[in-house]
GROMACS .gro file of C-alpha atoms in nm:
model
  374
    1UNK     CA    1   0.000   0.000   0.000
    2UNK     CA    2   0.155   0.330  -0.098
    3UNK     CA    3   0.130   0.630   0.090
    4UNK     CA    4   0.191   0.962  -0.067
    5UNK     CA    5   0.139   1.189   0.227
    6UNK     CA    6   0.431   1.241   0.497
    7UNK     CA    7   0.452   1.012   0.777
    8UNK     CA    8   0.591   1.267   1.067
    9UNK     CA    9   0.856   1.069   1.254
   10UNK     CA   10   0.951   1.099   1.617
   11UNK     CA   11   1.287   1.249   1.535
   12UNK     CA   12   1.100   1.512   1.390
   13UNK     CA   13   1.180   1.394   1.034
   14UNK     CA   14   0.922   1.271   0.812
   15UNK     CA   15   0.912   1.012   0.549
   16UNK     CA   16   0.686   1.066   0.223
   17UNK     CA   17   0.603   0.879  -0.106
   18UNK     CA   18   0.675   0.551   0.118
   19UNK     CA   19   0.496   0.158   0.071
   20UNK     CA   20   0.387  -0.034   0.353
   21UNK     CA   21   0.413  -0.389   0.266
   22UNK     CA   22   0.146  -0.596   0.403
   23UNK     CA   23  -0.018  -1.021   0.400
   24UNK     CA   24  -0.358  -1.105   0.562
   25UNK     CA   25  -0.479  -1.407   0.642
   26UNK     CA   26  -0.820  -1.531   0.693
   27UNK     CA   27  -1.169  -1.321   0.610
   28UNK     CA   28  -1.275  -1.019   0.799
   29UNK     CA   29  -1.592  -1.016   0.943
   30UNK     CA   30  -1.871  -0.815   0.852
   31UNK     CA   31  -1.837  -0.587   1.156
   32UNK     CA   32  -1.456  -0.542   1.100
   33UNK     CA   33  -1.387  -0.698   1.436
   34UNK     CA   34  -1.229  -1.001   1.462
   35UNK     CA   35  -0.868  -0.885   1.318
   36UNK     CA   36  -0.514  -0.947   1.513
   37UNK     CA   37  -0.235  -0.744   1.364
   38UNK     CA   38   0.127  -0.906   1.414
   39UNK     CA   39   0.434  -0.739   1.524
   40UNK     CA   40   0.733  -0.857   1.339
   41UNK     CA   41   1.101  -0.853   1.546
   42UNK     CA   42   1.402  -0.749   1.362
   43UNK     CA   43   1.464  -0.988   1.071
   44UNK     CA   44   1.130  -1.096   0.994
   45UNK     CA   45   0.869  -0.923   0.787
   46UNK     CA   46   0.453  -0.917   0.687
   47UNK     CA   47   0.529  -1.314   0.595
   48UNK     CA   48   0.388  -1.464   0.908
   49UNK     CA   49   0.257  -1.799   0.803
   50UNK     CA   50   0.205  -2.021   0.510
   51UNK     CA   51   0.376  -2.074   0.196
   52UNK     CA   52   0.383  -1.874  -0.149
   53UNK     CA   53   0.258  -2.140  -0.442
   54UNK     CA   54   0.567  -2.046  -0.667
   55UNK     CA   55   0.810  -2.096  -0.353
   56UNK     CA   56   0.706  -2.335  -0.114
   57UNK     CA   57   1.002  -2.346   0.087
   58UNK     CA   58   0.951  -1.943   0.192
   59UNK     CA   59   0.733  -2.066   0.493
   60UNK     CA   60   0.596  -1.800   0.727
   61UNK     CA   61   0.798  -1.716   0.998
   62UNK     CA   62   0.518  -1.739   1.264
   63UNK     CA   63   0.328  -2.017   1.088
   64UNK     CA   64   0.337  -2.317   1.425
   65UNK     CA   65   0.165  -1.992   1.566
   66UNK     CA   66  -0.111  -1.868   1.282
   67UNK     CA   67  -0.328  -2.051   1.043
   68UNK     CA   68  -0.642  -2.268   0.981
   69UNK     CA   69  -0.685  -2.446   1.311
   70UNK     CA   70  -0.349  -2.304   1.512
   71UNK     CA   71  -0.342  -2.109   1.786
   72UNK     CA   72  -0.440  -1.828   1.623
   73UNK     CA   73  -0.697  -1.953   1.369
   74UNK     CA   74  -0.741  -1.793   1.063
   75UNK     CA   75  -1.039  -1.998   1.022
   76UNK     CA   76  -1.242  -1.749   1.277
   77UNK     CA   77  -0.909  -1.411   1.282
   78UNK     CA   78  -0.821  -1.176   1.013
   79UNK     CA   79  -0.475  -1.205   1.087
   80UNK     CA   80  -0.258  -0.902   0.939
   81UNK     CA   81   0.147  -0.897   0.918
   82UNK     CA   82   0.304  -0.566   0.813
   83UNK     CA   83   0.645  -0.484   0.710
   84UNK     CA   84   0.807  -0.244   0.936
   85UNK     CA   85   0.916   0.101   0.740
   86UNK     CA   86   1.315   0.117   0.713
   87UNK     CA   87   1.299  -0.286   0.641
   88UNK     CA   88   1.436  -0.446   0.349
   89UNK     CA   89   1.161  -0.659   0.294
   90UNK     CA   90   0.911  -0.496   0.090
   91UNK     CA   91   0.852  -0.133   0.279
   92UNK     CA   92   1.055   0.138   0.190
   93UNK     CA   93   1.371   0.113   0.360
   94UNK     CA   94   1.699   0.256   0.317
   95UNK     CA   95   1.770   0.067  -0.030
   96UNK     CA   96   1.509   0.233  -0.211
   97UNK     CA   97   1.488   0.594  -0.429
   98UNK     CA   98   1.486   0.903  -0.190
   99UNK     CA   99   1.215   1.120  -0.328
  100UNK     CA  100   1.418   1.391  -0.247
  101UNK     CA  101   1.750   1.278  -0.421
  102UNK     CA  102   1.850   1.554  -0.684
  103UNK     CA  103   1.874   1.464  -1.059
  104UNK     CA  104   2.219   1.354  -1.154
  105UNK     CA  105   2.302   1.271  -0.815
  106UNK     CA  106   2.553   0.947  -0.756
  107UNK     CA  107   2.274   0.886  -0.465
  108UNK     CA  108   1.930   0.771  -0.549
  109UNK     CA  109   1.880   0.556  -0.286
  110UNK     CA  110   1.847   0.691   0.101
  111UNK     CA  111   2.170   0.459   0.209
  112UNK     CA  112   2.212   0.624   0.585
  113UNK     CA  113   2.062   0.889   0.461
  114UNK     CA  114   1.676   0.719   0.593
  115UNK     CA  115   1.565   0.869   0.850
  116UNK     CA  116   1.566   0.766   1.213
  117UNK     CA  117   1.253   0.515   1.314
  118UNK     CA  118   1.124   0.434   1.647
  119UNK     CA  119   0.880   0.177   1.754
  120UNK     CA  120   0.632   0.462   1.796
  121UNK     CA  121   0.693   0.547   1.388
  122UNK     CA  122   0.595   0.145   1.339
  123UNK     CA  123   0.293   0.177   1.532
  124UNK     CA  124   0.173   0.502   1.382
  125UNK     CA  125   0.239   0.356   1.024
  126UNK     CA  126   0.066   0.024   1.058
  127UNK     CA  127  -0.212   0.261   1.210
  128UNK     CA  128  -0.263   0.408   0.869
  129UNK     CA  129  -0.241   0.134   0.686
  130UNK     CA  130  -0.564  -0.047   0.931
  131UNK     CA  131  -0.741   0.300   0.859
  132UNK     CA  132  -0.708   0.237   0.469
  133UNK     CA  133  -0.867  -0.145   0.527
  134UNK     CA  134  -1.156   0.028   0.773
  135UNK     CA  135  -1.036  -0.155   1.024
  136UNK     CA  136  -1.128   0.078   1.328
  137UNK     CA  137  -1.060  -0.166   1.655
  138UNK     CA  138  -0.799  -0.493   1.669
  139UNK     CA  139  -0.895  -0.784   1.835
  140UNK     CA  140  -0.556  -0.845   1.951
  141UNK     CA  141  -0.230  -0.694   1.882
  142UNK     CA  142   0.043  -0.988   1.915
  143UNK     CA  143   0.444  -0.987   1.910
  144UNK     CA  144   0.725  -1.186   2.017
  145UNK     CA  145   1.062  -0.987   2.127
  146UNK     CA  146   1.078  -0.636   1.948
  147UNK     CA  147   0.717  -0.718   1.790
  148UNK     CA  148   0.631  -0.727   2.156
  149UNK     CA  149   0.748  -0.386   2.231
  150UNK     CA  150   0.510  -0.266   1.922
  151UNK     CA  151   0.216  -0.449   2.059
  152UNK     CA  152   0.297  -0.289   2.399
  153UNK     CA  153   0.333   0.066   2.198
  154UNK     CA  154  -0.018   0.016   2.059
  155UNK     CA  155  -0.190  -0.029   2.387
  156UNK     CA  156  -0.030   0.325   2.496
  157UNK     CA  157  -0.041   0.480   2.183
  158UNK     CA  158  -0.375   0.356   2.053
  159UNK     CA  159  -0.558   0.242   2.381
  160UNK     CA  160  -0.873   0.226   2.261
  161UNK     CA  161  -0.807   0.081   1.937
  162UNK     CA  162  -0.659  -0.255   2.121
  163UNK     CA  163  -0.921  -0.481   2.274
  164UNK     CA  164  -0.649  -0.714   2.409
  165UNK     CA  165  -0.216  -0.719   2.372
  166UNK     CA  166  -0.043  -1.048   2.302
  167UNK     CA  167   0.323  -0.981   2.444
  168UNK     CA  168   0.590  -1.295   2.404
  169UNK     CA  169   1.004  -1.272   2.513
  170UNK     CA  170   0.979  -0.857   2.502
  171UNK     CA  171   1.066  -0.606   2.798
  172UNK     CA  172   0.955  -0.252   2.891
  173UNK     CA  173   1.271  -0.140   2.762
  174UNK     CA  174   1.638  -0.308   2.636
  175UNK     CA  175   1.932  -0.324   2.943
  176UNK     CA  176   2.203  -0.184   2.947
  177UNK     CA  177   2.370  -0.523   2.813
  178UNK     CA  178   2.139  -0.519   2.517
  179UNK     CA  179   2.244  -0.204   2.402
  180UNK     CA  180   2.591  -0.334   2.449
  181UNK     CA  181   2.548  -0.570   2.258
  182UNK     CA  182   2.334  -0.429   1.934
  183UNK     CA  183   2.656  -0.148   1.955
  184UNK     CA  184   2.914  -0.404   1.916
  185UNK     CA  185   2.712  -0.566   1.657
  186UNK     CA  186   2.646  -0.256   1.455
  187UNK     CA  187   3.016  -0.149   1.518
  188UNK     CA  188   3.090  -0.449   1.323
  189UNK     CA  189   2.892  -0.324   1.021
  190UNK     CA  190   2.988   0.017   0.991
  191UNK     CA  191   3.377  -0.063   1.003
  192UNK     CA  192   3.327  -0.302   0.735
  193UNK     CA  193   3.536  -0.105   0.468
  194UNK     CA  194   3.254  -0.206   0.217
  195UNK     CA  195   3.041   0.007   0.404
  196UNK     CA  196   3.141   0.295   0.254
  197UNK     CA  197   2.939   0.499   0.547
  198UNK     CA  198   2.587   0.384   0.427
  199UNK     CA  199   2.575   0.455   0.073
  200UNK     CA  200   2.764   0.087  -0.026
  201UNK     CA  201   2.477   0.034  -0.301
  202UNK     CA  202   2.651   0.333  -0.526
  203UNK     CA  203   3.006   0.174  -0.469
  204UNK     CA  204   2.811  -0.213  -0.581
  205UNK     CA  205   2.977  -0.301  -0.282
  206UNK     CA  206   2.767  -0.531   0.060
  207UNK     CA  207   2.914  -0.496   0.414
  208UNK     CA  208   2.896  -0.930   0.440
  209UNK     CA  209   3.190  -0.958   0.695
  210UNK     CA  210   3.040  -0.653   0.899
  211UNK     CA  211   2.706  -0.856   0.855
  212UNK     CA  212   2.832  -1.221   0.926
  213UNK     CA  213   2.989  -1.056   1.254
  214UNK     CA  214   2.663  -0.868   1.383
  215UNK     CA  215   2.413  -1.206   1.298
  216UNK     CA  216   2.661  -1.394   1.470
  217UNK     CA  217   2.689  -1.191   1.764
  218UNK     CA  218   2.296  -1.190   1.788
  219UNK     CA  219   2.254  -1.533   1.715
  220UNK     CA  220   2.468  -1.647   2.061
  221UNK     CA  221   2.224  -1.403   2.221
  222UNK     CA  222   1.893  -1.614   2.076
  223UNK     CA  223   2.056  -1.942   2.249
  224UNK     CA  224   2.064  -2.040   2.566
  225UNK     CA  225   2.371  -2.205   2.717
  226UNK     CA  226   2.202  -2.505   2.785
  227UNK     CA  227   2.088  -2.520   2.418
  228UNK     CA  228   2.435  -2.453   2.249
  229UNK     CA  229   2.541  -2.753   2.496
  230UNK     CA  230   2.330  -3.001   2.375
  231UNK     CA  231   2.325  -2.917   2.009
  232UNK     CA  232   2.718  -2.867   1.953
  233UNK     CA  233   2.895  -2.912   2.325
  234UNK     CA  234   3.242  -2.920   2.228
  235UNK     CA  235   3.206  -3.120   1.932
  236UNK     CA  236   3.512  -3.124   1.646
  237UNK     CA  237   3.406  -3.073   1.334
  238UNK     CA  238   3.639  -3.335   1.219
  239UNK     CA  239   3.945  -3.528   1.341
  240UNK     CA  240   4.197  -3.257   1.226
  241UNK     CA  241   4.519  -3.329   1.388
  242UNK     CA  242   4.735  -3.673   1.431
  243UNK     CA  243   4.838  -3.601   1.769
  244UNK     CA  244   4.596  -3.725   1.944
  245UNK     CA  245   4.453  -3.427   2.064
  246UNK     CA  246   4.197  -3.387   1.774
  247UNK     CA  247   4.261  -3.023   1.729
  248UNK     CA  248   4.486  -2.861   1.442
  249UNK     CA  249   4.571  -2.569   1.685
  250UNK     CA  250   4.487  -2.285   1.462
  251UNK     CA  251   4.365  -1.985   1.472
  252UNK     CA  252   4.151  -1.968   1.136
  253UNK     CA  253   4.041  -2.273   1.072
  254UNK     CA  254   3.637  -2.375   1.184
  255UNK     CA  255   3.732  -2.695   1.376
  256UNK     CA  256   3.424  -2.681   1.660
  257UNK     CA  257   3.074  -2.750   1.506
  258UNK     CA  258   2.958  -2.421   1.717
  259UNK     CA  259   3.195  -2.272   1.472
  260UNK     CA  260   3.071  -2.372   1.157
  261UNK     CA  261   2.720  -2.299   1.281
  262UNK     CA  262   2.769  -1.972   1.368
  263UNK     CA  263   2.958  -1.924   1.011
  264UNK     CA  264   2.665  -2.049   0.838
  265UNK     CA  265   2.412  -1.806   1.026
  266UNK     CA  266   2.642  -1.541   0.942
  267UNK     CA  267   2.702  -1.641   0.603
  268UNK     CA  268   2.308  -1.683   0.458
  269UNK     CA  269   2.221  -1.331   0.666
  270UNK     CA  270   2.429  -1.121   0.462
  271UNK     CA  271   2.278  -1.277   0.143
  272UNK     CA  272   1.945  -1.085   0.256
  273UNK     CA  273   1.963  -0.863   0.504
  274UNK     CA  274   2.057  -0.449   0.433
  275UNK     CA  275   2.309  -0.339   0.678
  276UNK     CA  276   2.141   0.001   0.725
  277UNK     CA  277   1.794  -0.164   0.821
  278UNK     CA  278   1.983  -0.392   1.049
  279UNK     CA  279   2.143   0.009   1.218
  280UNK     CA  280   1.764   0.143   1.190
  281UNK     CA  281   1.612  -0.170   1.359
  282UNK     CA  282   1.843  -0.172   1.634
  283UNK     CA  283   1.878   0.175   1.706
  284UNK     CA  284   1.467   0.149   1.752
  285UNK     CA  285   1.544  -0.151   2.015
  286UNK     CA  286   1.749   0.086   2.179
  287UNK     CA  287   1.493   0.376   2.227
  288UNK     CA  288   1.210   0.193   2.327
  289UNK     CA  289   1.116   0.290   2.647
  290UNK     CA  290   0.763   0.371   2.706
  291UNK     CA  291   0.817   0.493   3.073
  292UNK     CA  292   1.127   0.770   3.027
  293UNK     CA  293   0.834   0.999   2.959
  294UNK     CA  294   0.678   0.937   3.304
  295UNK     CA  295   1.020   0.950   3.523
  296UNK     CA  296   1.078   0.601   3.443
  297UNK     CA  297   0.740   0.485   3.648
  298UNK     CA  298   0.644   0.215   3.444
  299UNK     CA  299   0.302   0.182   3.626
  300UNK     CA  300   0.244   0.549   3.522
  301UNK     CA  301   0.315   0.473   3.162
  302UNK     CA  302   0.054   0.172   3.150
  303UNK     CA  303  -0.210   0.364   3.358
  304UNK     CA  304  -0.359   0.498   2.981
  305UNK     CA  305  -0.377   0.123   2.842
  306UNK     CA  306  -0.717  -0.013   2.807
  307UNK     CA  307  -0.696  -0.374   2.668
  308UNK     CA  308  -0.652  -0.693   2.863
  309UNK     CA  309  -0.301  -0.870   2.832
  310UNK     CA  310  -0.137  -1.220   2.780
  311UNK     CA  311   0.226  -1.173   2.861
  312UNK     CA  312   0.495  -1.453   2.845
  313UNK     CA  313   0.793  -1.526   2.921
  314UNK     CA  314   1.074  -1.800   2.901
  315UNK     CA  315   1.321  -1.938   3.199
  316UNK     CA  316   1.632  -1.954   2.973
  317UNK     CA  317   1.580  -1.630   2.762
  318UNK     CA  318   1.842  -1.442   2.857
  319UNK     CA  319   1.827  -1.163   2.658
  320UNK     CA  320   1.473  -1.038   2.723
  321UNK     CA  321   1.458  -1.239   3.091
  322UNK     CA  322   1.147  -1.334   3.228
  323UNK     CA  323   1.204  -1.098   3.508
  324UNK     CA  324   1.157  -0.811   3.243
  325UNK     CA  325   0.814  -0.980   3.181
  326UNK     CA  326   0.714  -0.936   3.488
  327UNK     CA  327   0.808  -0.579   3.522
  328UNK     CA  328   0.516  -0.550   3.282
  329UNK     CA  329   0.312  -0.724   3.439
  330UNK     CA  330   0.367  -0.557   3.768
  331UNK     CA  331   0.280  -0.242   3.597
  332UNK     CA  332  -0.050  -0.369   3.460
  333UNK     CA  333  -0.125  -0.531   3.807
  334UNK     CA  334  -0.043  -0.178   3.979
  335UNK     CA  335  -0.323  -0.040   3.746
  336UNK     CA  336  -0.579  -0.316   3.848
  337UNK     CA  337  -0.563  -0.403   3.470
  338UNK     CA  338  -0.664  -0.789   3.357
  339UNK     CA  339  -0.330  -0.969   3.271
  340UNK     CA  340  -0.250  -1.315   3.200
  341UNK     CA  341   0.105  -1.402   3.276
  342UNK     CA  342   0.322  -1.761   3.193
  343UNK     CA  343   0.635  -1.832   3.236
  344UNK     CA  344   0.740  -2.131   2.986
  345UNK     CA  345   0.995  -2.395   3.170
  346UNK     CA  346   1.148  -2.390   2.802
  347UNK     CA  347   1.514  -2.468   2.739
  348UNK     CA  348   1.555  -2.284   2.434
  349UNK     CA  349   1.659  -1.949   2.543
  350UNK     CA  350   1.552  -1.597   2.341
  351UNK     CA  351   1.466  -1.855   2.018
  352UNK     CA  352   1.167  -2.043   2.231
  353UNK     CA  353   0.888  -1.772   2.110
  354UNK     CA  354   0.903  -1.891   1.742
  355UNK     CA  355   1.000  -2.256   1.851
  356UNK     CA  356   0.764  -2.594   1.886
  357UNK     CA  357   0.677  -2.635   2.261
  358UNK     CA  358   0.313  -2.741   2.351
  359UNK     CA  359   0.256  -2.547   2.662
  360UNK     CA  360   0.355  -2.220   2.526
  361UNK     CA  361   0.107  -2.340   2.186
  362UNK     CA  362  -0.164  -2.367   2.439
  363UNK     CA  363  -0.140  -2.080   2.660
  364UNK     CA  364  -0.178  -1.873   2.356
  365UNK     CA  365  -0.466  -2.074   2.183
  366UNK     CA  366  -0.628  -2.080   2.508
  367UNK     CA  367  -0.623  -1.713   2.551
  368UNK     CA  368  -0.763  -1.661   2.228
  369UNK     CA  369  -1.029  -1.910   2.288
  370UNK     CA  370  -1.125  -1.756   2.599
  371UNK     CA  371  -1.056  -1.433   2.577
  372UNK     CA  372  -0.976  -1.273   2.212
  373UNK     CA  373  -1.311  -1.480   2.088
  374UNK     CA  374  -1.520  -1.421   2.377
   0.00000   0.00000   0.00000
């Protein structure tokens, strides 16, 4: 869906002449209310479940979660995935023609020249885009990680357009240690001497090491210990060495299967992903934080939220802890508004909300049953 008329940004920028990319699932209803809008996190996009007929291998990346029967059933929800603005899969993002580029110049496309976006932006955008389908009220908002902090955003930003807020493996705002590490990561992109400071698409160039290094780096972060244990433990890649030690004692070679993995993550992201969305969708992790307007009082922030709430949370994620979850939850509590809170036993760390584990399956279809539905 194209938008000609400028979306004002939260940096005080505004973006114009720009496509929201969008997939919906399901039929809407004849009173426009049974629709759930997904939140994507930062290297997904609007393809949440099922398969395209002329590439069935492109399988949604929500789809154990939403479809014909699943949790959330498509056979009774209007399910709607949007692309996030400043993405690289299908909304205008930093790759594309700047509107404002002048004729002759070496730069057509924005390159770091996008503008800043903010979780807020996402919300307001995806806003728009449910005005242009009539769609006046969700029946749930619903996001795992960073598409939890948007589905948080819309219950503060949009309160009574939210009947109820799905939030999975998010937090009220990143740690310090999260910002640590989405610096080192994007430190690792922007020294890639490919990088050329942004505008690498006029040079033909792609920052790939700068982008193996930051997937890799994030990738550690989506496992837990326990998993990286049991998948790779200390496991050689092969019998390298005659010594008996098994190891070739070098300081290039990939010689521990956690290794190779990691490679291989780091290899295939850089095939697809633009290194100035991956800056823009990090930076917006960064800012989030709902409650700096209000002194840092969470519980003041969420005092203006209206819907009821399904939060959860998983014992081995790390990087958005289950502790965070319950900050939110505190802060809904502290309001006296309805929340549903469950903490998954899962041993799959950050990686559990888009993973295959039964209980977590049927907390959510439950609350959609009973709740969403009702």
């Amino acid at each position: 869906m194209h938008f000609a008329a400028p979306l004002a940004l939260q940096s005080g920028a505004s973006l114009r002449d720009y496509t929201v990319a969008y997939e919906t699932y399901g039929t809407l209803n004849a009173d426009k209310s049974n629709a759930v809008l997904i939140c994507h996190a930062l290297n997904a996009s609007h393809h949440v479940a099922g398969y395209y007929a002329d590439d069935p291998k492109n399988t949604g990346w929500w789809d154990n979660m939403i479809g014909p029967g699943k949790p959330v059933d498509t056979n009774r929800f209007f399910v709607i995935g949007i692309n996030n603005i400043g993405s690289c899969f299908g909304s205008t993002g930093p790759r594309d023609a700047n509107p404002d580029a002048s004729a002759g110049s070496l730069r057509q496309a924005y390159g770091a020249d996008f503008p800043v976006v903010t979780v807020e932006d996402w919300v307001n955008a995806q806003a728009l885009l449910l005005d242009a389908l009539g769609i006046e009220t969700l029946a749930a908002v619903m996001g795992g990680s960073l598409g939890g902090m948007q589905a948080l955003s819309w219950t503060l930003q949009y309160p009574s357009r939210v009947r109820h807020a799905v939030v999975v493996a998010s937090a009220p705002n990143l740690s310090t240690e999260n910002i640590a590490f989405n610096e080192v990561a994007r430190r690792a992109i922007v020294t890639d001497p490919d990088f050329h400071g942004g505008h690498f698409y006029e040079h033909g160039t792609v920052p790939a090491r700068g982008l193996r290094i930051a997937r890799m780096i994030g990738h550690i972060t989506y496992l837990s210990d326990d998993v990286m244990n049991s998948k790779f433990g200390r496991e050689l890649r092969e019998a390298v060495a005659d010594n008996g030690t098994g190891y070739k004692y070098s300081t290039q070679d990939i010689e521990f299967q956690i290794e190779s993995y990691l490679r291989y993550q780091g290899e295939k992201f850089s095939t697809y992903f633009d290194a100035n969305t991956y800056l823009l969708i990090t930076r917006a992790l960064d800012y989030f934080d709902p409650a700096q307007k209000h002194g840092g009082d969470l519980a003041a922030a969420m005092a203006q939220a209206q819907a009821r709430f399904l939060v959860v949370s998983f014992t081995t994620d790390w990087r958005f802890s289950p502790a965070r979850s319950r900050e939110i939850v505190k802060a809904l509590i502290d309001n006296r508004h309805r929340v549903s809170y469950a903490e998954i036993d899962a041993p799959h760390g950050h990686d559990a909300f888009l993973l295959e584990d039964p209980r977590y399956l049927d907390v959510v279809r439950a609350y959609f049953e009973q709740e969403v539905a009702a």
